[in-house]
GROMACS .gro file of C-alpha atoms in nm:
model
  321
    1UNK     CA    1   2.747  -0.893   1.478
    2UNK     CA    2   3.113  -0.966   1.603
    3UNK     CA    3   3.292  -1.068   1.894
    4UNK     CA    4   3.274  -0.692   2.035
    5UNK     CA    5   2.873  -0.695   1.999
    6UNK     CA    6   2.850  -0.980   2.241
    7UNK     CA    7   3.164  -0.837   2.453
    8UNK     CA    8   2.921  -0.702   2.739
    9UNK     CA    9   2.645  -0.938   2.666
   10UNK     CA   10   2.786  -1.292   2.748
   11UNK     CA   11   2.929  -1.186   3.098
   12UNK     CA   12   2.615  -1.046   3.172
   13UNK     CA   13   2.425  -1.396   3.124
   14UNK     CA   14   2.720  -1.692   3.123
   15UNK     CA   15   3.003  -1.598   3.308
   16UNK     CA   16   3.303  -1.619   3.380
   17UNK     CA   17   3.292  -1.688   2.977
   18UNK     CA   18   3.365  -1.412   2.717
   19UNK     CA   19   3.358  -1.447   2.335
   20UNK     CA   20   3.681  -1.504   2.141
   21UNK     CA   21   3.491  -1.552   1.786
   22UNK     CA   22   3.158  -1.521   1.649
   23UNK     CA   23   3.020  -1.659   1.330
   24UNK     CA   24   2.709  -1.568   1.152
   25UNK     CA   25   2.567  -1.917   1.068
   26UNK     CA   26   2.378  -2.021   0.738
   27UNK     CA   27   2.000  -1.968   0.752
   28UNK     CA   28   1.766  -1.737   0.961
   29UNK     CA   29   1.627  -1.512   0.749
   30UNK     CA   30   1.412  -1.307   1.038
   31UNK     CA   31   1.647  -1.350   1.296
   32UNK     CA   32   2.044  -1.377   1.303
   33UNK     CA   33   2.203  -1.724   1.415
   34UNK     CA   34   2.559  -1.673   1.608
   35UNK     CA   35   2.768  -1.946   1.672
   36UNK     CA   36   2.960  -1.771   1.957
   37UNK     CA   37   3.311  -1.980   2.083
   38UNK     CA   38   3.439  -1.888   2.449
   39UNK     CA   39   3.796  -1.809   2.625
   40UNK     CA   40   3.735  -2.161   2.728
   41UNK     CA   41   3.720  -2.331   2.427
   42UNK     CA   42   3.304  -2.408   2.462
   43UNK     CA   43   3.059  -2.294   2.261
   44UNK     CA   44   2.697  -2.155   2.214
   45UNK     CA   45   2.457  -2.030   1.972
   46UNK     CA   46   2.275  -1.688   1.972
   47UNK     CA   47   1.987  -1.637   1.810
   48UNK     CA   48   1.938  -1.286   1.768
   49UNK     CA   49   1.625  -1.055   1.685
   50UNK     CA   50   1.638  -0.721   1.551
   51UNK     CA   51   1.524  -0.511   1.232
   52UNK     CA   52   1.846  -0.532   1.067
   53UNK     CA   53   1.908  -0.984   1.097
   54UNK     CA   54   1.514  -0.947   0.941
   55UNK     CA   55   1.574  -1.025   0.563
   56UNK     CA   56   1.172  -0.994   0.486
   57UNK     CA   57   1.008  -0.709   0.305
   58UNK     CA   58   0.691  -0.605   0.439
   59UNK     CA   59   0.401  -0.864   0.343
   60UNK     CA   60   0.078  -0.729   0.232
   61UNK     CA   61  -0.193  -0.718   0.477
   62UNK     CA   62  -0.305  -1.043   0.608
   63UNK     CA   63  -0.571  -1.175   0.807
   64UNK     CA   64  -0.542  -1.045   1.162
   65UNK     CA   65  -0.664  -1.452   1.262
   66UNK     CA   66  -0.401  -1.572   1.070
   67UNK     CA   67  -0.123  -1.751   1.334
   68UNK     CA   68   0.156  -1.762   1.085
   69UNK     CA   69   0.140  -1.429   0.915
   70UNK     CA   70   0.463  -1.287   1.160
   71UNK     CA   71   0.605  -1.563   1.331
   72UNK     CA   72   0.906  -1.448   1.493
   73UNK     CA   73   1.042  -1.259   1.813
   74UNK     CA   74   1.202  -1.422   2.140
   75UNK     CA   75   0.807  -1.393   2.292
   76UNK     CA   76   0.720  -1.602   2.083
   77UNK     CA   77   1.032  -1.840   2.093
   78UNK     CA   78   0.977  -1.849   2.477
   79UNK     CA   79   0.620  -1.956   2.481
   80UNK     CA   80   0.727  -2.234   2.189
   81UNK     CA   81   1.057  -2.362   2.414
   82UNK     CA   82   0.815  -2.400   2.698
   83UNK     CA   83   0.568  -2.575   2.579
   84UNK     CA   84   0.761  -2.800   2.385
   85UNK     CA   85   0.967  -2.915   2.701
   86UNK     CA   86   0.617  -2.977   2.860
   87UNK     CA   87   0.548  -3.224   2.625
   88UNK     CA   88   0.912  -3.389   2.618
   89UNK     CA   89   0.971  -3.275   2.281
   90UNK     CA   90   1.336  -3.197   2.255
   91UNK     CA   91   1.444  -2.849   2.138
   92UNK     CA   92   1.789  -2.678   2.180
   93UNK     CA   93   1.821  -2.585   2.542
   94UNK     CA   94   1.747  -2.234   2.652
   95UNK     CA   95   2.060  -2.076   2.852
   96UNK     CA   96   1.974  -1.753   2.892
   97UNK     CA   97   1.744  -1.506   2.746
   98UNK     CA   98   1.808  -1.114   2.709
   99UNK     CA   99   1.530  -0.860   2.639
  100UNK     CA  100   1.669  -0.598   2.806
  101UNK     CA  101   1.905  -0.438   2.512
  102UNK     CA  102   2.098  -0.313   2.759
  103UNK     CA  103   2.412  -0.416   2.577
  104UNK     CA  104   2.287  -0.421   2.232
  105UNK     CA  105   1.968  -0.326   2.057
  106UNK     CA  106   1.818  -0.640   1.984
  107UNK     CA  107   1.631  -0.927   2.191
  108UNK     CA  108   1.898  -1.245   2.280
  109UNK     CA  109   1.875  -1.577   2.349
  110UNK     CA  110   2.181  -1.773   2.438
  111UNK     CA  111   2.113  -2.163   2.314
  112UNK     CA  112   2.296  -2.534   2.336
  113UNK     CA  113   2.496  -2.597   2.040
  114UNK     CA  114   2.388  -2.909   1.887
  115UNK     CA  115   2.707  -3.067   1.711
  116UNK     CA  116   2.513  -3.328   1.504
  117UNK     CA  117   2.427  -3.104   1.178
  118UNK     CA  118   2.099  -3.099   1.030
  119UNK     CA  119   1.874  -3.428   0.945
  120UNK     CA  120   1.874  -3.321   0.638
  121UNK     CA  121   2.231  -3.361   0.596
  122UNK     CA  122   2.225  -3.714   0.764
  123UNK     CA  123   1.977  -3.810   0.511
  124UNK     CA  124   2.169  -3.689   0.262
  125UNK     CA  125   2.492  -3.882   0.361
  126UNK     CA  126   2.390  -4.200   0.540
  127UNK     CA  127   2.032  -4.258   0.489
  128UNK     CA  128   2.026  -4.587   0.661
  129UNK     CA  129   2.181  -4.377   0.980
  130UNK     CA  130   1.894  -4.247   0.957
  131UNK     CA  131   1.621  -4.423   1.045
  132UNK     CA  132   1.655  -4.381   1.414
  133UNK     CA  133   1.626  -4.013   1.388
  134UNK     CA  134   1.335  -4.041   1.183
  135UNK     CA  135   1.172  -4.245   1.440
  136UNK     CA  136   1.228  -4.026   1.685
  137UNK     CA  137   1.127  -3.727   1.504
  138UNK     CA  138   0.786  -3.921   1.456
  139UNK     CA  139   0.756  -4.005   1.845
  140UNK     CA  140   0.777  -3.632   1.910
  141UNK     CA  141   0.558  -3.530   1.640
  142UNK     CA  142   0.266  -3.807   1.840
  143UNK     CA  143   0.314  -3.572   2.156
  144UNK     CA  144   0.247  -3.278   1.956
  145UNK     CA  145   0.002  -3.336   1.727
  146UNK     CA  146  -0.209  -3.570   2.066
  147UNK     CA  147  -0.236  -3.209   2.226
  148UNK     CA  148  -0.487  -3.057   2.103
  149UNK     CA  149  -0.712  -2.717   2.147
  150UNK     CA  150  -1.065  -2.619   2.074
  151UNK     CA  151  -0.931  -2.285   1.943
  152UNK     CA  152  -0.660  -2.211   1.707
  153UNK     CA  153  -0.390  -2.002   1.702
  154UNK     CA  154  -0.004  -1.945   1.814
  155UNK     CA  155   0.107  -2.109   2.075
  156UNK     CA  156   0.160  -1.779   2.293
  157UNK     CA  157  -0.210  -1.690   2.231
  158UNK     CA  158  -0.409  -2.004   2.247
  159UNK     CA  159  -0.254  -2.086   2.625
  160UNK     CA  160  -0.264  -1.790   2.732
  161UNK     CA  161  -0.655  -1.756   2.612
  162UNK     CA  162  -0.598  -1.416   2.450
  163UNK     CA  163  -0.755  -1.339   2.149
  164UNK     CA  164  -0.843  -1.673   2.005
  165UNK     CA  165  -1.098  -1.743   1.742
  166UNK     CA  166  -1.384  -1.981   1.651
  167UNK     CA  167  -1.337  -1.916   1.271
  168UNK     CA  168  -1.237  -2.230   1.089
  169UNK     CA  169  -0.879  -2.294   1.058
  170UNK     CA  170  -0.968  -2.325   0.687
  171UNK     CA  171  -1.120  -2.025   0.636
  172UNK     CA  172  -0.811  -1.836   0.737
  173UNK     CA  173  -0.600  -2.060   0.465
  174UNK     CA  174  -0.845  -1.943   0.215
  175UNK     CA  175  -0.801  -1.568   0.330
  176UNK     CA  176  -0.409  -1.668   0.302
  177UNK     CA  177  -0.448  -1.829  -0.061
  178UNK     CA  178  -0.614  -1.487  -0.189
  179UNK     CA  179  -0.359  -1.275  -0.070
  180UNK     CA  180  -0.051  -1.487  -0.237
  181UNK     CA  181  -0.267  -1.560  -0.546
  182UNK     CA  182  -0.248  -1.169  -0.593
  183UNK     CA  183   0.108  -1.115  -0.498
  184UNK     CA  184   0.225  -1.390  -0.697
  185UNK     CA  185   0.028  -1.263  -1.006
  186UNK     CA  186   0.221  -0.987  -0.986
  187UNK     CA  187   0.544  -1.133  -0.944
  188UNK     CA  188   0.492  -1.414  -1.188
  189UNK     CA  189   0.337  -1.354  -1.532
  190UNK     CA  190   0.243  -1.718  -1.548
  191UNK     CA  191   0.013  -1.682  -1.223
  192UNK     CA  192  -0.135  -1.370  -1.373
  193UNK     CA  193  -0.231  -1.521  -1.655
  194UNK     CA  194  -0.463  -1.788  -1.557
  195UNK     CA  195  -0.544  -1.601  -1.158
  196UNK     CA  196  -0.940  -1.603  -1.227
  197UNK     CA  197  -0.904  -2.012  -1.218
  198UNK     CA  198  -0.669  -2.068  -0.974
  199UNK     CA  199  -0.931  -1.801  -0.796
  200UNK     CA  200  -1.173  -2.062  -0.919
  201UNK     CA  201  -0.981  -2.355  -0.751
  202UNK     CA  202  -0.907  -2.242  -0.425
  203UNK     CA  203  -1.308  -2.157  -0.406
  204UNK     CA  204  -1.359  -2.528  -0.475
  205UNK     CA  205  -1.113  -2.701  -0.275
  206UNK     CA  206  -1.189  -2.457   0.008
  207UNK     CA  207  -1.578  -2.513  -0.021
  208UNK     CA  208  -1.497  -2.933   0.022
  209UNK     CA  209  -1.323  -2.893   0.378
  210UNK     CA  210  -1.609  -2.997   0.603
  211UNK     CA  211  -1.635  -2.862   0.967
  212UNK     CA  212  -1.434  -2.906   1.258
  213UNK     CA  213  -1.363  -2.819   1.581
  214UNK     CA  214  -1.076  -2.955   1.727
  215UNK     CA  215  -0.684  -2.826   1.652
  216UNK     CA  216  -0.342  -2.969   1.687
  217UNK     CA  217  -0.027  -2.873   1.839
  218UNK     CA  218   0.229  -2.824   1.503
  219UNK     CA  219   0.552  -2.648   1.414
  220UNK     CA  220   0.438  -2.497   1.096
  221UNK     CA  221   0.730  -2.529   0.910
  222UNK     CA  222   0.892  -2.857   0.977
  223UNK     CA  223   1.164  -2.943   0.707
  224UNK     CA  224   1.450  -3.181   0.795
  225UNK     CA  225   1.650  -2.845   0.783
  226UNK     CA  226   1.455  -2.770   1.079
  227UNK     CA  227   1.566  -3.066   1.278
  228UNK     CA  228   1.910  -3.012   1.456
  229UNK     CA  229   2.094  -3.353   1.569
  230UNK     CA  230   2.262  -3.383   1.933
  231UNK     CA  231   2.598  -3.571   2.016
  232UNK     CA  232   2.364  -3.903   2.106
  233UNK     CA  233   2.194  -3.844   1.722
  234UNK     CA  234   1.834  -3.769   1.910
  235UNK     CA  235   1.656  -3.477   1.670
  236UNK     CA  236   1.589  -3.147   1.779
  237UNK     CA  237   1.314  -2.867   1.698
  238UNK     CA  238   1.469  -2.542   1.583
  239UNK     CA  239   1.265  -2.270   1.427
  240UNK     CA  240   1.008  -2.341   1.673
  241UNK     CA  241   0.861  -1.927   1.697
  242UNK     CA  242   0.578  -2.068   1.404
  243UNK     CA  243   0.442  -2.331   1.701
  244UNK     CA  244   0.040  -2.278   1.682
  245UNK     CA  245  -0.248  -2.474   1.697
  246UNK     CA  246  -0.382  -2.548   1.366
  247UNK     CA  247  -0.529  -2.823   1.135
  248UNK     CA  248  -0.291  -3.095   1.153
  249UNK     CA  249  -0.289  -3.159   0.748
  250UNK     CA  250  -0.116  -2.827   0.724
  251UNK     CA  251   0.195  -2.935   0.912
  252UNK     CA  252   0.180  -3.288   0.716
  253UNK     CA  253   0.130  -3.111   0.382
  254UNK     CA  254   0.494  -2.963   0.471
  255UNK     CA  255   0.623  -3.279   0.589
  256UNK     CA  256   0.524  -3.456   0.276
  257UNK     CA  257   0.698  -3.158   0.050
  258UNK     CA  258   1.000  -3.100   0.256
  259UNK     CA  259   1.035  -3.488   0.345
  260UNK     CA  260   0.941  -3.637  -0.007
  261UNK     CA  261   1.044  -4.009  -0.013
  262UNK     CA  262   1.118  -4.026   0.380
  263UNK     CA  263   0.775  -3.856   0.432
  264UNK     CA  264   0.617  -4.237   0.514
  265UNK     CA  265   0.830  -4.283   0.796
  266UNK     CA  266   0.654  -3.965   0.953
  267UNK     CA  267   0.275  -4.026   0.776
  268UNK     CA  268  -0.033  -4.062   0.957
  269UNK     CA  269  -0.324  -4.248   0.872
  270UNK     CA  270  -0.635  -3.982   0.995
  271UNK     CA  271  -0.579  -3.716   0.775
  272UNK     CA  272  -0.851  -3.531   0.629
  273UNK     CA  273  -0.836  -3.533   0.236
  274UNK     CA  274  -0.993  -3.262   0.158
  275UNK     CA  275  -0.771  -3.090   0.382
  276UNK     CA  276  -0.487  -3.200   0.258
  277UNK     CA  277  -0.539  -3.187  -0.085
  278UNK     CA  278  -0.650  -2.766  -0.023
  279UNK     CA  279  -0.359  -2.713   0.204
  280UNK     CA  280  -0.126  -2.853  -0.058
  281UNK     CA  281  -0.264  -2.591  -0.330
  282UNK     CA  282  -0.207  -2.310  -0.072
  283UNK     CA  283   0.128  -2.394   0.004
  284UNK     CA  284   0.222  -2.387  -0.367
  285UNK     CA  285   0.086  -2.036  -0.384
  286UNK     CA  286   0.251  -1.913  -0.087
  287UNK     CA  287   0.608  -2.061  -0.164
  288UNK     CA  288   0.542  -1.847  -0.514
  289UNK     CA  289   0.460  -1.543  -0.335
  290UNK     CA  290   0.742  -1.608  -0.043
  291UNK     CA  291   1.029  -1.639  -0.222
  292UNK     CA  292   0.957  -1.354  -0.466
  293UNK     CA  293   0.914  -1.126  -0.177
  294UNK     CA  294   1.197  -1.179  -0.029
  295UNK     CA  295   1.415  -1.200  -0.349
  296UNK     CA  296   1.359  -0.852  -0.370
  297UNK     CA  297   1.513  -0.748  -0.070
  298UNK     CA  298   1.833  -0.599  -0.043
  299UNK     CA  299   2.112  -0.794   0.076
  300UNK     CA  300   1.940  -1.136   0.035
  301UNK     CA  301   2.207  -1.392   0.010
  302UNK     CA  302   2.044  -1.635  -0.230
  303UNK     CA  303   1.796  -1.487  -0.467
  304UNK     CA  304   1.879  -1.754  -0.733
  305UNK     CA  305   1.739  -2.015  -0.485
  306UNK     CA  306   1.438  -1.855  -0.379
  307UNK     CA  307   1.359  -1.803  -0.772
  308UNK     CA  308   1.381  -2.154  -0.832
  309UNK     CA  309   1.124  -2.224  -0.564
  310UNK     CA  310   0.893  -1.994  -0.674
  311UNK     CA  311   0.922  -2.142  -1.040
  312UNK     CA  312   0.930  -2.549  -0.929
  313UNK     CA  313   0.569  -2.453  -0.726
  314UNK     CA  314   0.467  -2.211  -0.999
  315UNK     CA  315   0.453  -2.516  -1.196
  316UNK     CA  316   0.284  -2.708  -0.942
  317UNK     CA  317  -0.017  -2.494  -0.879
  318UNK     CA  318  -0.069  -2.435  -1.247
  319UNK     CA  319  -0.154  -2.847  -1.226
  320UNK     CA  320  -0.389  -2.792  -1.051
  321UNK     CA  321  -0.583  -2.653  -1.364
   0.00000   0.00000   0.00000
């Protein structure tokens, strides 16, 4: 999109303002992220959701329980902002939201600009700098992961009581794991080759998860790319449309990946290890399966990455054996 895409829309929503530039920013592979500056000199991010910003093939079919298998739309970024700023978890703030496609075809929502960068790039340049972030980021995690639900599900469904299930959480993984084990075998000739045992495995680390009945608030997908940084260096939730109720190992599974050595800064000390340890082998099997899928589609900007993170967790669920 360009300046003359978002000619009609920004009046419409934040006047007097109009666009002068617009710049397609790095990431968002369902949705397109616009950094949008004004007549005035301010600015504003647009996330924008529409067939064409949606880099994903079509993934096979997935368990209709299963709160992650399409996580994306301004529904279900609405539901997430709100019930993040119940709890006091910072996100960017919503300034206006457009479903109407009145002006364009696509859903709109019109966001603060955080001017911080990522925590990822903190880390990266000034780990000592930091720490406060971190602790932060583990403050809001507390608020999310202390609500809790008897029912799992997204965010959207579980609070609005539509829908929800009494099926174990784990269960669903396991449906999950099946369904990447056999799109990854036939992406990867190194999964196909040994996909009766690592059939085998996710059996036996599913069959060791022992009941339970209680789910957490979690983000799904929380990497410290994922964390946006404010003027006053306080962390931010972006990517929130994943927000579901689920077993809390599989957001600290992530965490622990994503994090590596700044993961204990964010640890807790309840987790289930069974959990954990079965979560962990689905994750490797799904970031095979991912990244090949979408490497195939057209246009993709970095197919060389998302090969190299199907091969690094290739690797790790062949350990596993």
């Amino acid at each position: 999109m360009d300046v003359d895409d978002f000619a009609d829309l920004v009046p419409a929503h934040l006047p007097p303002r109009r666009p002068v530039r617009v710049t397609r920013l790095a990431g968002g592979s369902k949705k397109g992220v616009y950094r949008l500056v004004f007549d005035d000199g301010a600015t504003t991010v647009a996330y924008v959701w529409r067939a064409a910003e949606n880099f994903w093939p079509a993934a096979p079919e997935t368990d209709p329980d299963d709160p992650f298998r399409d996580s994306s739309g301004i529904d279900l970024f609405d539901s997430a902002h709100r019930r993040l700023a119940g709890l006091g978890v910072r996100t960017p703030e919503v300034l206006a939201l457009d479903r109407s496609r009145a002006h364009v075809d696509a859903d709109v929502a019109f966001v603060e600009d955080l001017t911080g960068g990522t925590l990822e790039a903190l880390i990266e340049r000034d780990r000592a700098a930091a720490d406060g972030p971190l602790a932060m980021l583990r403050d809001a995690l507390a608020a999310m992961h202390g609500a809790t639900s008897p029912s799992f599900g997204s965010v959207a469904t579980v609070d609005a009581d539509r829908g929800v299930t009494s099926r174990p959480a784990a269960d669903i993984v396991f449906a999950r794991a099946q369904a990447h084990l056999a799109e990854a075998a036939a992406y990867e000739p190194r999964i196909e080759a040994h996909r009766d045992a690592l059939a085998a495995v996710a059996r036996d680390l599913a069959a060791a998860v022992p009941a339970r009945n209680r789910y957490a608030l979690i983000h799904g997908e929380l990497g410290p790319d994922h964390v946006m940084l404010d003027d006053r260096g306080r962390p931010a939730l972006i990517d929130i449309e994943g927000l579901a109720y689920f077993d809390v190992e599989w957001e600290h599974v992530f965490l622990r990946m994503r994090f590596r050595d700044d993961y204990p800064a964010l640890a807790a000390d309840d987790l289930d290890p069974h959990r954990m340890r079965f979560y962990q082998f689905a994750h490797h099997l799904s970031l095979i399966a991912g990244p090949l899928r979408i490497a195939t589609a057209a246009g993709f900007p970095d197919v060389d990455f998302m090969r190299e993170v199907a091969h690094a967790h290739t690797g790790r669920a062949l350990a596993f054996l």
